[in-house]
Short mmCIF file of C-alpha atoms in Angstrom, two decimals:
data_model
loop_
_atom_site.label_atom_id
_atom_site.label_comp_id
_atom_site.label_asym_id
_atom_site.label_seq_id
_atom_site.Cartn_x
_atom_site.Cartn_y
_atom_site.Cartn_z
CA UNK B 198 -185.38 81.91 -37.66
CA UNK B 199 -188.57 84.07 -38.32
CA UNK B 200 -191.80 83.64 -36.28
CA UNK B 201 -193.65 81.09 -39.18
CA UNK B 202 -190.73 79.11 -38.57
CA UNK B 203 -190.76 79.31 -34.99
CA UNK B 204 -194.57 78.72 -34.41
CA UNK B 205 -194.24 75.23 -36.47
CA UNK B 206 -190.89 74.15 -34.52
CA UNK B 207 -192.79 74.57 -31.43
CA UNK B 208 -196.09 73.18 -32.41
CA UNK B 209 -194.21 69.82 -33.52
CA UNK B 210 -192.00 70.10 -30.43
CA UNK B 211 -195.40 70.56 -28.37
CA UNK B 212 -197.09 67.84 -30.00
CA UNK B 213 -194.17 65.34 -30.12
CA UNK B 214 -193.92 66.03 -26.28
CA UNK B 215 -197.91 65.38 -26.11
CA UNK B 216 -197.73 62.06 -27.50
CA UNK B 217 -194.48 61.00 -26.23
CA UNK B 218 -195.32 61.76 -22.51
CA UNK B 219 -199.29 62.17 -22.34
CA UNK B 220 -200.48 60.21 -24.76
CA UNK B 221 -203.80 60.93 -26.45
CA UNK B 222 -206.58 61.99 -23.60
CA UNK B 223 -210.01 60.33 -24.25
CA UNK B 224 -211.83 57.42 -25.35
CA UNK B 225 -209.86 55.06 -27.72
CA UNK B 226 -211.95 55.57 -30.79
CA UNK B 227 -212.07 52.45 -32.74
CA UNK B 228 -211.39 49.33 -30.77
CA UNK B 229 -208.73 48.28 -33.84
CA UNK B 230 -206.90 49.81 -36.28
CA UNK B 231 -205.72 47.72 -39.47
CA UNK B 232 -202.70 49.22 -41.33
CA UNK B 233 -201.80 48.51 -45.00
CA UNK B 234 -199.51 50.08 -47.11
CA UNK B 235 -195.83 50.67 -48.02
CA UNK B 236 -192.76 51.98 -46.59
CA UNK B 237 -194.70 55.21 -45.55
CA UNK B 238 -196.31 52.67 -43.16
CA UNK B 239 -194.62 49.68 -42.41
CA UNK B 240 -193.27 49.31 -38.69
CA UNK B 241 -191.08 46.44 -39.27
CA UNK B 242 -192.24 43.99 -41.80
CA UNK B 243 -189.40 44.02 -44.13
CA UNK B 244 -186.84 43.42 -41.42
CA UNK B 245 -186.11 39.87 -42.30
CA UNK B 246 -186.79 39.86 -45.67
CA UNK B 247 -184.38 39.84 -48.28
CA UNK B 248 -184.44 43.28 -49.39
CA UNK B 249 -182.59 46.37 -49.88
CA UNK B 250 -185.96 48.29 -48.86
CA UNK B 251 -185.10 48.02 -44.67
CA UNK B 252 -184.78 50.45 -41.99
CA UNK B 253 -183.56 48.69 -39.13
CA UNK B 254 -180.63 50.46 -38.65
CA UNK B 255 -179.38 53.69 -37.05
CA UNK B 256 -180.03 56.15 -38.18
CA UNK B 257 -183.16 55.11 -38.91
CA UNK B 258 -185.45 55.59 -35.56
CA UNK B 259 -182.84 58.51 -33.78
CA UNK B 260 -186.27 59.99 -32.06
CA UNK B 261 -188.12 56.61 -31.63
CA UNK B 262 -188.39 55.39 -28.36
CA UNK B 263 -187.56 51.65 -29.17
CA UNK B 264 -184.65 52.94 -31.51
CA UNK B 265 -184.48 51.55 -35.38
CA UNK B 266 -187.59 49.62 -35.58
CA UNK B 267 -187.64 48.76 -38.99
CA UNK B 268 -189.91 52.20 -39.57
CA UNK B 269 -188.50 54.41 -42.79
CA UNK B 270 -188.33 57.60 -40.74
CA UNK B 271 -186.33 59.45 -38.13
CA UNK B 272 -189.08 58.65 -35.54
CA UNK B 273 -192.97 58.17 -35.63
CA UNK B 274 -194.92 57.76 -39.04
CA UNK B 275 -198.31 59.22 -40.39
CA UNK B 276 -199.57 55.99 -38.82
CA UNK B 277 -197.94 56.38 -35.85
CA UNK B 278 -198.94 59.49 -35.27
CA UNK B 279 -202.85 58.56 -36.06
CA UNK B 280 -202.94 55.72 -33.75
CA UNK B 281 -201.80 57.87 -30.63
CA UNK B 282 -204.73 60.66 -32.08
CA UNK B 283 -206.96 57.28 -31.94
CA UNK B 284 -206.49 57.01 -28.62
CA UNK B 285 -204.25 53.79 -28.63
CA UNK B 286 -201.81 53.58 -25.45
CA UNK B 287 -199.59 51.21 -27.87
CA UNK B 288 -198.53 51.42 -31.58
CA UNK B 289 -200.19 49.11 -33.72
CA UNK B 290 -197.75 46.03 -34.11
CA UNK B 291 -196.23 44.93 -37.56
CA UNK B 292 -197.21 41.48 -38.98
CA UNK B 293 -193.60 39.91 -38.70
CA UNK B 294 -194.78 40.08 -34.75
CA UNK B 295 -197.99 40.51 -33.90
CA UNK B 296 -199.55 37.31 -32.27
CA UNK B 297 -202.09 36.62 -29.33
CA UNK B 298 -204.49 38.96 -28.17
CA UNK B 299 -202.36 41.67 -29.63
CA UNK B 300 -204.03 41.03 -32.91
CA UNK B 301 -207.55 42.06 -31.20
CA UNK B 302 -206.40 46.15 -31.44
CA UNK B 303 -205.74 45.31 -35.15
CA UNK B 304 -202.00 44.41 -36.99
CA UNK B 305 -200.04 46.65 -39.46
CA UNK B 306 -199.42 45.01 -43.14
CA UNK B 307 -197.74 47.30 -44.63
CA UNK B 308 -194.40 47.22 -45.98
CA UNK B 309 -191.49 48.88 -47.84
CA UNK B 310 -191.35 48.97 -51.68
CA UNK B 311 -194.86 47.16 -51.85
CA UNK B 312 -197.69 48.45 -54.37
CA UNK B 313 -200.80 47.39 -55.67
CA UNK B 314 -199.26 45.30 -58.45
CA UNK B 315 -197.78 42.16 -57.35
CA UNK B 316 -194.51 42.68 -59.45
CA UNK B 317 -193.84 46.30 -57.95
CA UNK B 318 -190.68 46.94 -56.14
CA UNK B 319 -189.33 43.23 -56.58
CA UNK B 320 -186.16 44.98 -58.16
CA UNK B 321 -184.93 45.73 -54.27
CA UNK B 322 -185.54 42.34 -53.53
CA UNK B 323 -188.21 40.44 -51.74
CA UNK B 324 -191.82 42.51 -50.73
CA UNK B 325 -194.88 42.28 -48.91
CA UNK B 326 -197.54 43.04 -51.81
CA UNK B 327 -200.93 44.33 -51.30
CA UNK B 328 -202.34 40.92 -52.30
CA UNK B 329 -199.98 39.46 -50.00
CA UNK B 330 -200.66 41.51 -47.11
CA UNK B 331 -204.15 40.69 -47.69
CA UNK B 332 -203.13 37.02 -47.33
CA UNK B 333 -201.89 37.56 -44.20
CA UNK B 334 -205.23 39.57 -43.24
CA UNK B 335 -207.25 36.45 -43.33
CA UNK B 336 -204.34 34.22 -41.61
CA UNK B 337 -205.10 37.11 -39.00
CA UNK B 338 -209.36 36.97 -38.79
CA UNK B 339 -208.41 33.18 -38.52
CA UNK B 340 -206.95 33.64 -35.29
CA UNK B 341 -209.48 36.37 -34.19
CA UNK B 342 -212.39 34.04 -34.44
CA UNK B 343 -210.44 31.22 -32.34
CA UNK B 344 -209.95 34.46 -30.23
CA UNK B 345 -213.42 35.13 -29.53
CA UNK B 346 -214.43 31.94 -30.19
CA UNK B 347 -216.85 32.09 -33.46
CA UNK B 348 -217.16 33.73 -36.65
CA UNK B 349 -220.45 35.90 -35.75
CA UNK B 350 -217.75 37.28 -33.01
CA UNK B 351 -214.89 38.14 -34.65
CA UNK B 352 -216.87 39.91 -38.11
CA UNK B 353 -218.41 41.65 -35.04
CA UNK B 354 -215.73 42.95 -33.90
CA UNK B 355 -213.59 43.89 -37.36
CA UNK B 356 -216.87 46.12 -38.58
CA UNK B 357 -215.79 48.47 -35.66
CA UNK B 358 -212.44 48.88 -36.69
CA UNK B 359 -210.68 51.38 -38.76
CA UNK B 360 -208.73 50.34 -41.74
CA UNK B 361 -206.56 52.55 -43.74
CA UNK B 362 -204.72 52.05 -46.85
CA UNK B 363 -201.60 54.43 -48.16
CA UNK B 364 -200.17 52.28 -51.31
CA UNK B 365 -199.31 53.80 -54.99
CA UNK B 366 -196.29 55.36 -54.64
CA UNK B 367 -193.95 52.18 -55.55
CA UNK B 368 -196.44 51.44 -58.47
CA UNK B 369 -194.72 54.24 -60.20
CA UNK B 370 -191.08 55.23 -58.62
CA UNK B 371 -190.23 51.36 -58.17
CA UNK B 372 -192.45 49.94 -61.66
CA UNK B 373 -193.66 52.61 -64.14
CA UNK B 374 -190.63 55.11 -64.26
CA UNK B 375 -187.89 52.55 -63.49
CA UNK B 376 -188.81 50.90 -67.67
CA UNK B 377 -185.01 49.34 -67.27
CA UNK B 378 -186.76 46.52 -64.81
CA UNK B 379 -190.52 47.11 -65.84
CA UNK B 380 -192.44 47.20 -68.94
CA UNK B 381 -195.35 49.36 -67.96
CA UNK B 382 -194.56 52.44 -69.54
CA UNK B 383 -194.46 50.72 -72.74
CA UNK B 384 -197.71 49.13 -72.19
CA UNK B 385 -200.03 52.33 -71.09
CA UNK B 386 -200.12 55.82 -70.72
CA UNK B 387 -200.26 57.81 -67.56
CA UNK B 388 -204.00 57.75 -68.09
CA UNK B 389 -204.33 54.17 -68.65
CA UNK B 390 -202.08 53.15 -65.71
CA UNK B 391 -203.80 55.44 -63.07
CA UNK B 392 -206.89 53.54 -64.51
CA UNK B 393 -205.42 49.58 -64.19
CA UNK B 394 -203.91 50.64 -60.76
CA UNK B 395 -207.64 51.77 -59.64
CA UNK B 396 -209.41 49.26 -61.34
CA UNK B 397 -206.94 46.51 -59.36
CA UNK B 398 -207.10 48.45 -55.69
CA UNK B 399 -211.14 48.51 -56.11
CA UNK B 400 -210.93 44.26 -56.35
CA UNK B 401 -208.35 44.37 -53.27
CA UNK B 402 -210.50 46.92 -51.13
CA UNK B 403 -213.63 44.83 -52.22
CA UNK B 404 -211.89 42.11 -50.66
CA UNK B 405 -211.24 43.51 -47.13
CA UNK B 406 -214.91 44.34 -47.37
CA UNK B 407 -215.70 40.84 -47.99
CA UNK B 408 -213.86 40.02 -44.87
CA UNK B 409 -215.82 42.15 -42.57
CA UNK B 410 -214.40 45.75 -42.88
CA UNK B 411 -216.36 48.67 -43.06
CA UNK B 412 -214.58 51.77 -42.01
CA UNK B 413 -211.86 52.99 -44.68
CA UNK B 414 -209.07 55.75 -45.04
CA UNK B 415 -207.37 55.61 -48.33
CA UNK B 416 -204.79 57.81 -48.66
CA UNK B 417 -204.37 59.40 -51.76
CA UNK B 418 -200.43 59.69 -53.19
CA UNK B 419 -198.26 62.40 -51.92
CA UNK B 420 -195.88 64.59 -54.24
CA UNK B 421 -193.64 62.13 -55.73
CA UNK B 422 -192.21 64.76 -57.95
CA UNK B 423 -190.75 66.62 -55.22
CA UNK B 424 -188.85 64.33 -53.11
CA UNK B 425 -185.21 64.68 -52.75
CA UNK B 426 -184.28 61.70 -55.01
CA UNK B 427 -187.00 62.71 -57.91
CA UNK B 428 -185.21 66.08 -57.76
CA UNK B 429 -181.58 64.76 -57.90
CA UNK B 430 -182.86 62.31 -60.68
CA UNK B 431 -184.45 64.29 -63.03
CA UNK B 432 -183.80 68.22 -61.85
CA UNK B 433 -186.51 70.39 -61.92
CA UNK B 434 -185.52 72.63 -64.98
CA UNK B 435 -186.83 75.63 -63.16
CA UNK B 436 -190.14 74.23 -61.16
CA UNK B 437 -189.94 73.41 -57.88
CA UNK B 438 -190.80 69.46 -58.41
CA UNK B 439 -190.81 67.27 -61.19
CA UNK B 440 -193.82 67.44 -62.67
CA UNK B 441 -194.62 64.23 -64.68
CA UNK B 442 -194.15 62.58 -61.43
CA UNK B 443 -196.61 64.88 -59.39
CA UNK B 444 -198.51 64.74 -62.98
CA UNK B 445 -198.96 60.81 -62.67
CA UNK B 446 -199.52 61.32 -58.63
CA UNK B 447 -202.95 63.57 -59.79
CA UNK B 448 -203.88 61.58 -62.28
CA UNK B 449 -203.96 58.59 -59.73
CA UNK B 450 -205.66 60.33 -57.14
CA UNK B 451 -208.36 61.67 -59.37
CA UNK B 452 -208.94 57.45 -60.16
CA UNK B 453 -209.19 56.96 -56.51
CA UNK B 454 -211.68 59.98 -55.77
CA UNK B 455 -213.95 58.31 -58.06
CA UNK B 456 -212.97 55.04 -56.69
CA UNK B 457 -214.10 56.27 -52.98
CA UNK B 458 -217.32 58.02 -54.41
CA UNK B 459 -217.83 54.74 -56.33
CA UNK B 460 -217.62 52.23 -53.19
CA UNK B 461 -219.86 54.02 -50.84
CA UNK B 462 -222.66 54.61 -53.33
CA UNK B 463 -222.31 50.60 -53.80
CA UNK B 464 -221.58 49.69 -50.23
CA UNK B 465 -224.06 51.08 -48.19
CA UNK B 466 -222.90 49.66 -45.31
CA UNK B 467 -219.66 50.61 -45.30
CA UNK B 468 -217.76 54.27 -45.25
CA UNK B 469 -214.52 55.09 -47.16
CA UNK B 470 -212.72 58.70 -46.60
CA UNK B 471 -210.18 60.20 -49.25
CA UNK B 472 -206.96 61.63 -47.63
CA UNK B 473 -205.53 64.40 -49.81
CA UNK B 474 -202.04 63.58 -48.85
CA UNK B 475 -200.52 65.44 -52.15
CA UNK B 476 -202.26 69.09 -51.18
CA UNK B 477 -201.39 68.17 -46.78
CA UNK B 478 -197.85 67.98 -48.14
CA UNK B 479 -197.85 70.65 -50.14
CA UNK B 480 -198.80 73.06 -48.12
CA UNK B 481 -196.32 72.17 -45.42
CA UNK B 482 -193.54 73.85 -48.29
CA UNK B 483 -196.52 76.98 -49.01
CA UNK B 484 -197.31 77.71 -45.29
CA UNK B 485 -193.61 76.37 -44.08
CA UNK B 486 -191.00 77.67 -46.46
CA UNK B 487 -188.55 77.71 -44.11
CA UNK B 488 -188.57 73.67 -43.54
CA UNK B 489 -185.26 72.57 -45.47
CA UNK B 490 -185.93 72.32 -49.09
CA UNK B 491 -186.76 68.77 -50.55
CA UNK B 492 -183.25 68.87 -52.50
CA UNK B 493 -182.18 68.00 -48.82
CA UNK B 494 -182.70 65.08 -47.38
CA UNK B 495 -181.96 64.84 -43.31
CA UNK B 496 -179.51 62.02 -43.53
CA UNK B 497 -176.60 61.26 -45.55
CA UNK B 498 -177.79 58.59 -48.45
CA UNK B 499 -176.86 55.93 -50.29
CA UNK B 500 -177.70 54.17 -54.16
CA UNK B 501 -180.82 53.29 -52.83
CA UNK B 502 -182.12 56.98 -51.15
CA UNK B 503 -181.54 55.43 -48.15
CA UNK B 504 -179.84 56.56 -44.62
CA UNK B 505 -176.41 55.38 -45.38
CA UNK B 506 -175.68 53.04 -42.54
CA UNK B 507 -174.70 54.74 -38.80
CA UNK B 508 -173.78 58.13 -40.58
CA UNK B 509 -175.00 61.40 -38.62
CA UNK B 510 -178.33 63.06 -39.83
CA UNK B 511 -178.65 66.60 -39.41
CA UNK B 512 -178.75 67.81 -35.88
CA UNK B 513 -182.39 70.58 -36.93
CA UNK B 514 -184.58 67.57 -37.13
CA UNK B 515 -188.08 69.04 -36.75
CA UNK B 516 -186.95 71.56 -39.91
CA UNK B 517 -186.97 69.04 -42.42
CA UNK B 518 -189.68 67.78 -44.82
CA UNK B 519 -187.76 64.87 -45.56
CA UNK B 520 -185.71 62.74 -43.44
CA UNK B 521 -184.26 60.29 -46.83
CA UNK B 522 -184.41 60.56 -50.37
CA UNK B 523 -188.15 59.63 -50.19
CA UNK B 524 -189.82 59.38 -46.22
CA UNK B 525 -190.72 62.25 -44.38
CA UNK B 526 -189.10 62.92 -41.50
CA UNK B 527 -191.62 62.29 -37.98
CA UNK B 528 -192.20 66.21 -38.08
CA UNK B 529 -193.90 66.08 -41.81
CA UNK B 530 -195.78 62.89 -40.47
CA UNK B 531 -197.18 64.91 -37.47
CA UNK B 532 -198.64 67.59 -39.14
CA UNK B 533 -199.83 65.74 -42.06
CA UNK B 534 -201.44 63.45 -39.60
CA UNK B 535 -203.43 66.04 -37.89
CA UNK B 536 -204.07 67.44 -41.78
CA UNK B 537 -205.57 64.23 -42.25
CA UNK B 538 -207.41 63.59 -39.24
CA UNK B 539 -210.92 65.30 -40.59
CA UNK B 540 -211.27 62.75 -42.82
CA UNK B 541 -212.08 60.75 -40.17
CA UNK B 542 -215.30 62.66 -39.06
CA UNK B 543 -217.12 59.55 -40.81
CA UNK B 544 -216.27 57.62 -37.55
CA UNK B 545 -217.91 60.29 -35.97
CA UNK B 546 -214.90 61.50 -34.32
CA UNK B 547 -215.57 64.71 -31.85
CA UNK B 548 -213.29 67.27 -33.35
CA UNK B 549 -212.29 70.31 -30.76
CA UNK B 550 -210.85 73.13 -31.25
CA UNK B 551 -207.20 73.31 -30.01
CA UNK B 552 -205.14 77.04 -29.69
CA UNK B 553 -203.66 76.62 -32.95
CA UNK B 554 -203.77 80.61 -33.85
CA UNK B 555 -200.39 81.13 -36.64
CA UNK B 556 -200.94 77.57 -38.13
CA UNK B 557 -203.16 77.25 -41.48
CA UNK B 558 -206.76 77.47 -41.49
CA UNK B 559 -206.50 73.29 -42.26
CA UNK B 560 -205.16 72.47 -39.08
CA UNK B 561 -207.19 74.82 -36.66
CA UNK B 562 -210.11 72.49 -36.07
CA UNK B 563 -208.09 69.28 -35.22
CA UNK B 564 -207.70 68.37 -31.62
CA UNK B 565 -205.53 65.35 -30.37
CA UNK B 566 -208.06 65.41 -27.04
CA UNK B 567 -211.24 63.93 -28.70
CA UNK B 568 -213.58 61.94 -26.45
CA UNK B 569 -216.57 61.03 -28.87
CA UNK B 570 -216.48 57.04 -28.54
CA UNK B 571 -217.48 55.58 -31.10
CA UNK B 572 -220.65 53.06 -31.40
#
């Protein structure tokens, strides 16, 4: 193992031990955190639905403290990981659970397969879609304002909070390039689709607006093109990914750029933040090319690009980029969620300097110690 590869197992080891043990130190930033999204997100949603897109098995959750949880990773994801950084003593809880005053520190939507159409991912069965978890949004404010005990209260309180969004990916691996269940391909072109999908997500994020949010993290899509399953589908013929999937991934994230520029010139009351989540990720294989190739996943999987059932992952966890045929593995998550943590400077979030010296220039001004409460 060479000294890049050495500095980045012990910077994950380091920070996995932080958040595990410690905690975050400081202020809780936001006083709730609202999670939507797909399987890059969900904590549990899809557990009793009738789907093949579930994680509630070993093994699914190996490094989690609570075990398989329903989360599509080996151990903490992105939002796990930005919720400690937030300052939260607890992870925010999924929908399927959530009740009580719980739902005061905000609820996580998201779940596996979902997208921003309503028909995407229905091919693995049954799915919580965008415009469904948005549904169950305003079931929640419901039972925030007999919370607090009166509207004026409760949109009070949800203009504080942060609200991040991670959805896309399913649009195209589970609707666009599956034509054999979905017509889309046949109906646009890669242009045209990025465009629908954008023009769609601006009505859904208008929505959340409508119902009292103000502080926004959209993640953009990651490289689609270069997870293990893309690769083992289509090979690479020479490149490194597949690129009409990273291709359609760009061409997404260039709608929702303009999307986010769009918004907060036309609600001034409001912030959104871009994530780049497709250059966070790829510079984990520039900067870290001795993490395990995407062509191998961590655990054993099955038709699906799933963790076949009780099988043994590999044993050199914190070297992999990918812990399936499509989820990163709780290593990828942390550093991508310190990658992404700038973003959040709009909550004006007190960024120190932490000892980072070996990393990439990205990650050197993040600190998981901020203080800066916010208003």
């Amino acid at each position: 193992m060479d000294c890049k590869c050495r500095l980045l197992l012990y910077f994950v080891v380091f920070v996995l031990s932080d958040l595990k043990i410690n905690g975050v130190h400081g202020d809780q930033q936001v006083p709730c955190y609202f999670i939507f999204g797909d399987s890059l997100s969900d904590s549990g949603n899809n557990n009793n639905l009738s789907t093949s897109a579930k994680a509630n098995y070993l093994p699914y959750g190996i490094d989690f403290p609570a075990g398989p949880t329903g989360r599509f990773c080996n151990g903490r994801t992105t939002v796990d990981v930005i919720t400690k950084l937030l300052g939260f003593e607890e992870f925010i809880p999924p929908y399927a659970t959530a009740n009580g005053s719980e739902l005061l520190q905000g609820v996580n939507y998201a779940s596996g397969s979902a997208g921003i159409r309503d028909e995407t991912g229905k091919q693995l069965g049954h799915c919580i879609s965008i415009d469904e978890q948005l549904q169950h949004h305003k079931i929640t404010i419901s039972n925030i304002v007999n919370i607090l005990g009166d509207q004026t209260q409760a949109t009070n309180h949800l203009n504080k909070c942060l609200y991040s969004v991670q959805v896309g990916s399913n649009d195209y691996l589970n609707n666009y390039f599956v034509p054999e269940y979905y017509k889309t391909s046949t109906q646009y072109t890669p242009e045209q689709y990025a465009a629908v999908l954008a023009k769609q997500y601006s009505h859904q994020l208008r929505t959340l607006y409508n119902h009292g949010a103000r502080k926004f993290a959209l993640f953009g899509m990651g490289p689609i093109g270069c997870t293990p399953h893309a690769i083992m589908t289509y090979g690479t013929s020479g490149s490194l990914c597949v690129d009409k999937l990273n291709d359609a991934a760009m061409l997404f994230n260039d709608q929702l750029k303009l999307l986010t520029d769009q918004l907060n010139m036309e609600l001034k009351d409001a912030k959104f933040a871009y994530v780049n989540i497709l250059e966070i990720m790829l510079n984990l294989a520039k900067y870290f090319p001795d993490f395990k190739p995407a062509v191998s996943p961590c655990c054993p999987v099955n038709e699906f690009g799933q963790c076949v059932p009780s099988k043994s992952p590999c044993f050199l966890r914190n070297l992999h980029i990918f812990w399936d045929a499509f989820h990163p593995t709780e290593a990828a998550n942390i550093i991508t969620a310190i990658g992404s943590y700038p973003a959040f400077g709009f909550l004006n979030v007190q960024l120190h300097e932490m000892d980072l010296s070996g990393l990439p220039a990205q990650f050197h001004s993040v600190s998981i110690n901020s203080r800066t409460m916010l208003d």
